[in-house]
Amino acid sequence: MNIILCGFMGSGKTTIGKALSKRLNMRFIDLDDYIVEKRKMDIQYIFKMYGEENFRKSETQAAKNISKMDNCIISLGGGTVINQKNVEILKTNGVIVFLNISANEVYKRLKHNNSRPLLQTNDKLTKIKEMLSSRMPYYQKAADFTVNADNCTPAEATKKVLEILNNNKII
Ligand code: S3P
């Protein structure tokens, strides 16, 4: 069984995933990093040269490959669970935890970070608000468990995830 983290860009999926992996002694896999390694290109380059649709195909292939593995902590990309097919693939062998944070918190964390191809805009806060509200139903639908990670340090959010997994006898 894998433990899978979903949520918007900046919600802490990677940081918390690494912390969980250490704590639970489970292998950590970041879906974006997996794609970068496989294609030997960074995410920005894939978006720029091949477009989003092409990236999404790699994302589904990566989800397929990773879901064959067991006992891993997996952090998804912010858009992975928008495709129901990816959710189905990942759920065959894992539980999904949604790290929920507000648009203002995302903005606070990412305002000086230009690594996200989908947030390359002058009005980042508006873009984040629009994307987060349109994606929220997908995150909620995908989630087996939801953790409120707003205003949380990575250590606090990690503790909350561990608690919820423990209370539900997943770990
Ligand atoms: C995306 C989020 C990114 C990355 C790509 C697309 C999205 O991952 O997969 O830029 O659609 O939200 P992070 O959530 O790890 O930033």
JSON list of C-alpha atoms and ligand atoms in Angstrom, two decimals:
[
{"chain": "A", "resi": 1, "resn": "MET", "atom": "CA", "xyz": [0.00, 0.00, 0.00]},
{"chain": "A", "resi": 2, "resn": "ASN", "atom": "CA", "xyz": [1.34, 3.46, -0.95]},
{"chain": "A", "resi": 3, "resn": "ILE", "atom": "CA", "xyz": [0.63, 6.74, 0.84]},
{"chain": "A", "resi": 4, "resn": "ILE", "atom": "CA", "xyz": [-0.01, 9.42, -1.73]},
{"chain": "A", "resi": 5, "resn": "LEU", "atom": "CA", "xyz": [-0.09, 13.19, -1.21]},
{"chain": "A", "resi": 6, "resn": "CYS", "atom": "CA", "xyz": [-2.18, 15.45, -3.42]},
{"chain": "A", "resi": 7, "resn": "GLY", "atom": "CA", "xyz": [-2.91, 19.17, -3.30]},
{"chain": "A", "resi": 8, "resn": "PHE", "atom": "CA", "xyz": [-2.28, 22.47, -5.02]},
{"chain": "A", "resi": 9, "resn": "MET", "atom": "CA", "xyz": [1.17, 23.74, -5.96]},
{"chain": "A", "resi": 10, "resn": "GLY", "atom": "CA", "xyz": [2.92, 24.92, -2.82]},
{"chain": "A", "resi": 11, "resn": "SER", "atom": "CA", "xyz": [0.84, 22.82, -0.44]},
{"chain": "A", "resi": 12, "resn": "GLY", "atom": "CA", "xyz": [3.95, 21.04, 0.82]},
{"chain": "A", "resi": 13, "resn": "LYS", "atom": "CA", "xyz": [3.51, 17.68, -0.90]},
{"chain": "A", "resi": 14, "resn": "THR", "atom": "CA", "xyz": [7.22, 17.17, -1.51]},
{"chain": "A", "resi": 15, "resn": "THR", "atom": "CA", "xyz": [8.49, 18.50, 1.82]},
{"chain": "A", "resi": 16, "resn": "ILE", "atom": "CA", "xyz": [5.93, 16.57, 3.85]},
{"chain": "A", "resi": 17, "resn": "GLY", "atom": "CA", "xyz": [6.37, 13.47, 1.68]},
{"chain": "A", "resi": 18, "resn": "LYS", "atom": "CA", "xyz": [10.10, 13.44, 2.45]},
{"chain": "A", "resi": 19, "resn": "ALA", "atom": "CA", "xyz": [9.44, 13.88, 6.16]},
{"chain": "A", "resi": 20, "resn": "LEU", "atom": "CA", "xyz": [6.90, 11.03, 6.14]},
{"chain": "A", "resi": 21, "resn": "SER", "atom": "CA", "xyz": [9.28, 8.81, 4.24]},
{"chain": "A", "resi": 22, "resn": "LYS", "atom": "CA", "xyz": [11.98, 9.29, 6.90]},
{"chain": "A", "resi": 23, "resn": "ARG", "atom": "CA", "xyz": [9.57, 8.87, 9.75]},
{"chain": "A", "resi": 24, "resn": "LEU", "atom": "CA", "xyz": [7.89, 5.73, 8.37]},
{"chain": "A", "resi": 25, "resn": "ASN", "atom": "CA", "xyz": [10.98, 4.32, 6.72]},
{"chain": "A", "resi": 26, "resn": "MET", "atom": "CA", "xyz": [9.23, 4.08, 3.36]},
{"chain": "A", "resi": 27, "resn": "ARG", "atom": "CA", "xyz": [10.69, 4.96, -0.03]},
{"chain": "A", "resi": 28, "resn": "PHE", "atom": "CA", "xyz": [9.88, 8.47, -1.28]},
{"chain": "A", "resi": 29, "resn": "ILE", "atom": "CA", "xyz": [8.89, 9.17, -4.88]},
{"chain": "A", "resi": 30, "resn": "ASP", "atom": "CA", "xyz": [8.04, 12.59, -6.28]},
{"chain": "A", "resi": 31, "resn": "LEU", "atom": "CA", "xyz": [5.98, 12.23, -9.45]},
{"chain": "A", "resi": 32, "resn": "ASP", "atom": "CA", "xyz": [7.44, 15.33, -11.10]},
{"chain": "A", "resi": 33, "resn": "ASP", "atom": "CA", "xyz": [11.00, 14.20, -10.33]},
{"chain": "A", "resi": 34, "resn": "TYR", "atom": "CA", "xyz": [10.18, 10.77, -11.71]},
{"chain": "A", "resi": 35, "resn": "ILE", "atom": "CA", "xyz": [9.08, 12.37, -15.00]},
{"chain": "A", "resi": 36, "resn": "VAL", "atom": "CA", "xyz": [12.17, 14.60, -15.10]},
{"chain": "A", "resi": 37, "resn": "GLU", "atom": "CA", "xyz": [14.42, 11.57, -14.60]},
{"chain": "A", "resi": 38, "resn": "LYS", "atom": "CA", "xyz": [12.61, 9.47, -17.20]},
{"chain": "A", "resi": 39, "resn": "ARG", "atom": "CA", "xyz": [12.54, 12.19, -19.87]},
{"chain": "A", "resi": 40, "resn": "LYS", "atom": "CA", "xyz": [15.80, 13.84, -18.86]},
{"chain": "A", "resi": 41, "resn": "MET", "atom": "CA", "xyz": [14.15, 17.27, -19.18]},
{"chain": "A", "resi": 42, "resn": "ASP", "atom": "CA", "xyz": [12.83, 19.60, -16.53]},
{"chain": "A", "resi": 43, "resn": "ILE", "atom": "CA", "xyz": [9.12, 20.33, -16.17]},
{"chain": "A", "resi": 44, "resn": "GLN", "atom": "CA", "xyz": [9.40, 23.88, -17.48]},
{"chain": "A", "resi": 45, "resn": "TYR", "atom": "CA", "xyz": [11.16, 22.65, -20.59]},
{"chain": "A", "resi": 46, "resn": "ILE", "atom": "CA", "xyz": [8.53, 19.96, -21.23]},
{"chain": "A", "resi": 47, "resn": "PHE", "atom": "CA", "xyz": [5.72, 22.55, -20.96]},
{"chain": "A", "resi": 48, "resn": "LYS", "atom": "CA", "xyz": [7.55, 25.03, -23.16]},
{"chain": "A", "resi": 49, "resn": "MET", "atom": "CA", "xyz": [8.68, 22.66, -25.89]},
{"chain": "A", "resi": 50, "resn": "TYR", "atom": "CA", "xyz": [5.94, 20.02, -25.91]},
{"chain": "A", "resi": 51, "resn": "GLY", "atom": "CA", "xyz": [2.96, 21.64, -24.18]},
{"chain": "A", "resi": 52, "resn": "GLU", "atom": "CA", "xyz": [0.80, 20.75, -21.21]},
{"chain": "A", "resi": 53, "resn": "GLU", "atom": "CA", "xyz": [-1.04, 17.86, -22.90]},
{"chain": "A", "resi": 54, "resn": "ASN", "atom": "CA", "xyz": [2.23, 16.09, -23.53]},
{"chain": "A", "resi": 55, "resn": "PHE", "atom": "CA", "xyz": [3.23, 16.59, -19.89]},
{"chain": "A", "resi": 56, "resn": "ARG", "atom": "CA", "xyz": [-0.12, 15.13, -18.77]},
{"chain": "A", "resi": 57, "resn": "LYS", "atom": "CA", "xyz": [0.55, 11.99, -20.81]},
{"chain": "A", "resi": 58, "resn": "SER", "atom": "CA", "xyz": [3.86, 11.52, -19.02]},
{"chain": "A", "resi": 59, "resn": "GLU", "atom": "CA", "xyz": [2.06, 12.09, -15.74]},
{"chain": "A", "resi": 60, "resn": "THR", "atom": "CA", "xyz": [-0.38, 9.24, -16.44]},
{"chain": "A", "resi": 61, "resn": "GLN", "atom": "CA", "xyz": [2.44, 6.93, -17.55]},
{"chain": "A", "resi": 62, "resn": "ALA", "atom": "CA", "xyz": [4.37, 7.80, -14.40]},
{"chain": "A", "resi": 63, "resn": "ALA", "atom": "CA", "xyz": [1.29, 7.13, -12.24]},
{"chain": "A", "resi": 64, "resn": "LYS", "atom": "CA", "xyz": [0.95, 3.71, -13.91]},
{"chain": "A", "resi": 65, "resn": "ASN", "atom": "CA", "xyz": [4.58, 2.80, -13.28]},
{"chain": "A", "resi": 66, "resn": "ILE", "atom": "CA", "xyz": [4.62, 4.06, -9.72]},
{"chain": "A", "resi": 67, "resn": "SER", "atom": "CA", "xyz": [1.38, 2.36, -8.75]},
{"chain": "A", "resi": 68, "resn": "LYS", "atom": "CA", "xyz": [3.09, -0.95, -9.42]},
{"chain": "A", "resi": 69, "resn": "MET", "atom": "CA", "xyz": [5.44, -0.19, -6.56]},
{"chain": "A", "resi": 70, "resn": "ASP", "atom": "CA", "xyz": [4.57, -0.86, -2.96]},
{"chain": "A", "resi": 71, "resn": "ASN", "atom": "CA", "xyz": [5.19, 0.72, 0.40]},
{"chain": "A", "resi": 72, "resn": "CYS", "atom": "CA", "xyz": [6.11, 4.13, -1.01]},
{"chain": "A", "resi": 73, "resn": "ILE", "atom": "CA", "xyz": [5.31, 7.72, -0.06]},
{"chain": "A", "resi": 74, "resn": "ILE", "atom": "CA", "xyz": [4.35, 9.45, -3.31]},
{"chain": "A", "resi": 75, "resn": "SER", "atom": "CA", "xyz": [3.96, 13.17, -3.81]},
{"chain": "A", "resi": 76, "resn": "LEU", "atom": "CA", "xyz": [1.88, 14.04, -6.87]},
{"chain": "A", "resi": 77, "resn": "GLY", "atom": "CA", "xyz": [1.93, 17.16, -9.04]},
{"chain": "A", "resi": 78, "resn": "GLY", "atom": "CA", "xyz": [-0.74, 19.78, -8.33]},
{"chain": "A", "resi": 79, "resn": "GLY", "atom": "CA", "xyz": [-2.70, 18.74, -11.41]},
{"chain": "A", "resi": 80, "resn": "THR", "atom": "CA", "xyz": [-2.37, 14.95, -11.25]},
{"chain": "A", "resi": 81, "resn": "VAL", "atom": "CA", "xyz": [-5.75, 14.18, -9.68]},
{"chain": "A", "resi": 82, "resn": "ILE", "atom": "CA", "xyz": [-7.65, 16.40, -12.13]},
{"chain": "A", "resi": 83, "resn": "ASN", "atom": "CA", "xyz": [-7.55, 13.39, -14.44]},
{"chain": "A", "resi": 84, "resn": "GLN", "atom": "CA", "xyz": [-9.86, 10.76, -12.94]},
{"chain": "A", "resi": 85, "resn": "LYS", "atom": "CA", "xyz": [-7.90, 8.03, -14.72]},
{"chain": "A", "resi": 86, "resn": "ASN", "atom": "CA", "xyz": [-4.81, 8.92, -12.67]},
{"chain": "A", "resi": 87, "resn": "VAL", "atom": "CA", "xyz": [-6.84, 8.74, -9.47]},
{"chain": "A", "resi": 88, "resn": "GLU", "atom": "CA", "xyz": [-8.16, 5.29, -10.39]},
{"chain": "A", "resi": 89, "resn": "ILE", "atom": "CA", "xyz": [-4.66, 4.04, -11.21]},
{"chain": "A", "resi": 90, "resn": "LEU", "atom": "CA", "xyz": [-3.17, 5.38, -7.99]},
{"chain": "A", "resi": 91, "resn": "LYS", "atom": "CA", "xyz": [-5.98, 4.12, -5.79]},
{"chain": "A", "resi": 92, "resn": "THR", "atom": "CA", "xyz": [-5.47, 0.52, -6.90]},
{"chain": "A", "resi": 93, "resn": "ASN", "atom": "CA", "xyz": [-2.54, 0.46, -4.53]},
{"chain": "A", "resi": 94, "resn": "GLY", "atom": "CA", "xyz": [-2.71, 3.47, -2.26]},
{"chain": "A", "resi": 95, "resn": "VAL", "atom": "CA", "xyz": [-4.56, 5.94, -0.11]},
{"chain": "A", "resi": 96, "resn": "ILE", "atom": "CA", "xyz": [-4.67, 9.60, -1.06]},
{"chain": "A", "resi": 97, "resn": "VAL", "atom": "CA", "xyz": [-4.16, 12.38, 1.47]},
{"chain": "A", "resi": 98, "resn": "PHE", "atom": "CA", "xyz": [-5.18, 15.88, 0.37]},
{"chain": "A", "resi": 99, "resn": "LEU", "atom": "CA", "xyz": [-3.10, 18.72, 1.80]},
{"chain": "A", "resi": 100, "resn": "ASN", "atom": "CA", "xyz": [-5.55, 21.60, 1.83]},
{"chain": "A", "resi": 101, "resn": "ILE", "atom": "CA", "xyz": [-4.25, 25.18, 1.92]},
{"chain": "A", "resi": 102, "resn": "SER", "atom": "CA", "xyz": [-5.82, 28.53, 1.04]},
{"chain": "A", "resi": 103, "resn": "ALA", "atom": "CA", "xyz": [-5.05, 30.62, -2.03]},
{"chain": "A", "resi": 104, "resn": "ASN", "atom": "CA", "xyz": [-3.51, 33.32, 0.17]},
{"chain": "A", "resi": 105, "resn": "GLU", "atom": "CA", "xyz": [-1.17, 30.79, 1.75]},
{"chain": "A", "resi": 106, "resn": "VAL", "atom": "CA", "xyz": [-0.17, 29.44, -1.69]},
{"chain": "A", "resi": 107, "resn": "TYR", "atom": "CA", "xyz": [0.54, 33.00, -2.78]},
{"chain": "A", "resi": 108, "resn": "LYS", "atom": "CA", "xyz": [2.63, 33.70, 0.32]},
{"chain": "A", "resi": 109, "resn": "ARG", "atom": "CA", "xyz": [4.71, 30.59, -0.38]},
{"chain": "A", "resi": 110, "resn": "LEU", "atom": "CA", "xyz": [5.11, 30.97, -4.15]},
{"chain": "A", "resi": 111, "resn": "LYS", "atom": "CA", "xyz": [5.09, 34.70, -4.87]},
{"chain": "A", "resi": 112, "resn": "HIS", "atom": "CA", "xyz": [8.86, 34.80, -5.42]},
{"chain": "A", "resi": 113, "resn": "ASN", "atom": "CA", "xyz": [9.07, 31.36, -7.03]},
{"chain": "A", "resi": 114, "resn": "ASN", "atom": "CA", "xyz": [8.94, 31.20, -10.83]},
{"chain": "A", "resi": 115, "resn": "SER", "atom": "CA", "xyz": [9.40, 27.48, -11.32]},
{"chain": "A", "resi": 116, "resn": "ARG", "atom": "CA", "xyz": [5.71, 26.68, -12.00]},
{"chain": "A", "resi": 117, "resn": "PRO", "atom": "CA", "xyz": [4.83, 26.99, -15.72]},
{"chain": "A", "resi": 118, "resn": "LEU", "atom": "CA", "xyz": [1.12, 27.39, -14.92]},
{"chain": "A", "resi": 119, "resn": "LEU", "atom": "CA", "xyz": [1.71, 30.39, -12.66]},
{"chain": "A", "resi": 120, "resn": "GLN", "atom": "CA", "xyz": [3.68, 32.52, -15.10]},
{"chain": "A", "resi": 121, "resn": "THR", "atom": "CA", "xyz": [1.44, 35.58, -14.97]},
{"chain": "A", "resi": 122, "resn": "ASN", "atom": "CA", "xyz": [1.48, 39.15, -13.69]},
{"chain": "A", "resi": 123, "resn": "ASP", "atom": "CA", "xyz": [-1.42, 38.62, -11.34]},
{"chain": "A", "resi": 124, "resn": "LYS", "atom": "CA", "xyz": [-0.37, 35.47, -9.54]},
{"chain": "A", "resi": 125, "resn": "LEU", "atom": "CA", "xyz": [-2.85, 35.75, -6.69]},
{"chain": "A", "resi": 126, "resn": "THR", "atom": "CA", "xyz": [-5.88, 35.92, -9.02]},
{"chain": "A", "resi": 127, "resn": "LYS", "atom": "CA", "xyz": [-4.57, 33.00, -11.03]},
{"chain": "A", "resi": 128, "resn": "ILE", "atom": "CA", "xyz": [-4.02, 30.93, -7.88]},
{"chain": "A", "resi": 129, "resn": "LYS", "atom": "CA", "xyz": [-7.54, 31.76, -6.63]},
{"chain": "A", "resi": 130, "resn": "GLU", "atom": "CA", "xyz": [-9.13, 30.78, -9.94]},
{"chain": "A", "resi": 131, "resn": "MET", "atom": "CA", "xyz": [-7.16, 27.56, -10.32]},
{"chain": "A", "resi": 132, "resn": "LEU", "atom": "CA", "xyz": [-7.59, 26.49, -6.71]},
{"chain": "A", "resi": 133, "resn": "SER", "atom": "CA", "xyz": [-11.35, 26.98, -6.72]},
{"chain": "A", "resi": 134, "resn": "SER", "atom": "CA", "xyz": [-11.79, 25.12, -10.01]},
{"chain": "A", "resi": 135, "resn": "ARG", "atom": "CA", "xyz": [-9.59, 22.27, -8.79]},
{"chain": "A", "resi": 136, "resn": "MET", "atom": "CA", "xyz": [-11.01, 21.97, -5.28]},
{"chain": "A", "resi": 137, "resn": "PRO", "atom": "CA", "xyz": [-13.79, 19.49, -6.23]},
{"chain": "A", "resi": 138, "resn": "TYR", "atom": "CA", "xyz": [-11.18, 17.20, -7.81]},
{"chain": "A", "resi": 139, "resn": "TYR", "atom": "CA", "xyz": [-8.93, 17.25, -4.75]},
{"chain": "A", "resi": 140, "resn": "GLN", "atom": "CA", "xyz": [-11.90, 16.57, -2.51]},
{"chain": "A", "resi": 141, "resn": "LYS", "atom": "CA", "xyz": [-13.14, 13.72, -4.69]},
{"chain": "A", "resi": 142, "resn": "ALA", "atom": "CA", "xyz": [-9.71, 12.09, -4.88]},
{"chain": "A", "resi": 143, "resn": "ALA", "atom": "CA", "xyz": [-9.03, 12.36, -1.16]},
{"chain": "A", "resi": 144, "resn": "ASP", "atom": "CA", "xyz": [-9.40, 9.46, 1.23]},
{"chain": "A", "resi": 145, "resn": "PHE", "atom": "CA", "xyz": [-8.25, 11.85, 3.95]},
{"chain": "A", "resi": 146, "resn": "THR", "atom": "CA", "xyz": [-7.92, 15.62, 4.11]},
{"chain": "A", "resi": 147, "resn": "VAL", "atom": "CA", "xyz": [-5.46, 17.55, 6.25]},
{"chain": "A", "resi": 148, "resn": "ASN", "atom": "CA", "xyz": [-5.80, 21.27, 6.79]},
{"chain": "A", "resi": 149, "resn": "ALA", "atom": "CA", "xyz": [-2.25, 22.44, 6.17]},
{"chain": "A", "resi": 150, "resn": "ASP", "atom": "CA", "xyz": [-3.00, 26.17, 6.16]},
{"chain": "A", "resi": 151, "resn": "ASN", "atom": "CA", "xyz": [-0.66, 28.17, 8.40]},
{"chain": "A", "resi": 152, "resn": "CYS", "atom": "CA", "xyz": [1.17, 24.98, 9.31]},
{"chain": "A", "resi": 153, "resn": "THR", "atom": "CA", "xyz": [4.91, 24.47, 9.41]},
{"chain": "A", "resi": 154, "resn": "PRO", "atom": "CA", "xyz": [6.05, 21.36, 7.52]},
{"chain": "A", "resi": 155, "resn": "ALA", "atom": "CA", "xyz": [6.61, 19.63, 10.88]},
{"chain": "A", "resi": 156, "resn": "GLU", "atom": "CA", "xyz": [3.06, 20.45, 12.03]},
{"chain": "A", "resi": 157, "resn": "ALA", "atom": "CA", "xyz": [1.51, 19.31, 8.75]},
{"chain": "A", "resi": 158, "resn": "THR", "atom": "CA", "xyz": [3.56, 16.08, 8.87]},
{"chain": "A", "resi": 159, "resn": "LYS", "atom": "CA", "xyz": [2.32, 15.43, 12.39]},
{"chain": "A", "resi": 160, "resn": "LYS", "atom": "CA", "xyz": [-1.28, 15.94, 11.27]},
{"chain": "A", "resi": 161, "resn": "VAL", "atom": "CA", "xyz": [-0.85, 13.48, 8.39]},
{"chain": "A", "resi": 162, "resn": "LEU", "atom": "CA", "xyz": [0.70, 10.89, 10.72]},
{"chain": "A", "resi": 163, "resn": "GLU", "atom": "CA", "xyz": [-2.17, 11.33, 13.18]},
{"chain": "A", "resi": 164, "resn": "ILE", "atom": "CA", "xyz": [-4.86, 10.86, 10.56]},
{"chain": "A", "resi": 165, "resn": "LEU", "atom": "CA", "xyz": [-3.13, 7.78, 9.12]},
{"chain": "A", "resi": 166, "resn": "ASN", "atom": "CA", "xyz": [-2.67, 6.36, 12.59]},
{"chain": "A", "resi": 167, "resn": "ASN", "atom": "CA", "xyz": [-6.25, 7.02, 13.68]},
{"chain": "A", "resi": 168, "resn": "ASN", "atom": "CA", "xyz": [-7.48, 5.24, 10.56]},
{"chain": "A", "resi": 169, "resn": "LYS", "atom": "CA", "xyz": [-5.11, 2.30, 11.04]},
{"chain": "A", "resi": 170, "resn": "ILE", "atom": "CA", "xyz": [-3.30, 2.91, 7.75]},
{"chain": "A", "resi": 171, "resn": "ILE", "atom": "CA", "xyz": [0.06, 2.89, 9.56]},
{"chain": "B", "resi": 1, "resn": "S3P", "atom": "C1", "xyz": [1.27, 21.40, -11.86]},
{"chain": "B", "resi": 1, "resn": "S3P", "atom": "C2", "xyz": [1.99, 21.32, -10.68]},
{"chain": "B", "resi": 1, "resn": "S3P", "atom": "C3", "xyz": [3.42, 21.03, -10.63]},
{"chain": "B", "resi": 1, "resn": "S3P", "atom": "C4", "xyz": [3.88, 20.30, -11.90]},
{"chain": "B", "resi": 1, "resn": "S3P", "atom": "C5", "xyz": [3.42, 21.04, -13.12]},
{"chain": "B", "resi": 1, "resn": "S3P", "atom": "C6", "xyz": [1.90, 21.17, -13.19]},
{"chain": "B", "resi": 1, "resn": "S3P", "atom": "C7", "xyz": [-0.17, 21.69, -11.80]},
{"chain": "B", "resi": 1, "resn": "S3P", "atom": "O1", "xyz": [3.72, 20.24, -9.49]},
{"chain": "B", "resi": 1, "resn": "S3P", "atom": "O2", "xyz": [3.37, 18.99, -11.92]},
{"chain": "B", "resi": 1, "resn": "S3P", "atom": "O3", "xyz": [4.02, 22.29, -13.10]},
{"chain": "B", "resi": 1, "resn": "S3P", "atom": "O4", "xyz": [-0.90, 21.46, -12.79]},
{"chain": "B", "resi": 1, "resn": "S3P", "atom": "O5", "xyz": [-0.64, 22.14, -10.72]},
{"chain": "B", "resi": 1, "resn": "S3P", "atom": "P1", "xyz": [3.77, 20.84, -7.98]},
{"chain": "B", "resi": 1, "resn": "S3P", "atom": "O6", "xyz": [2.38, 20.80, -7.43]},
{"chain": "B", "resi": 1, "resn": "S3P", "atom": "O7", "xyz": [4.66, 19.89, -7.28]},
{"chain": "B", "resi": 1, "resn": "S3P", "atom": "O8", "xyz": [4.30, 22.21, -8.06]}
]
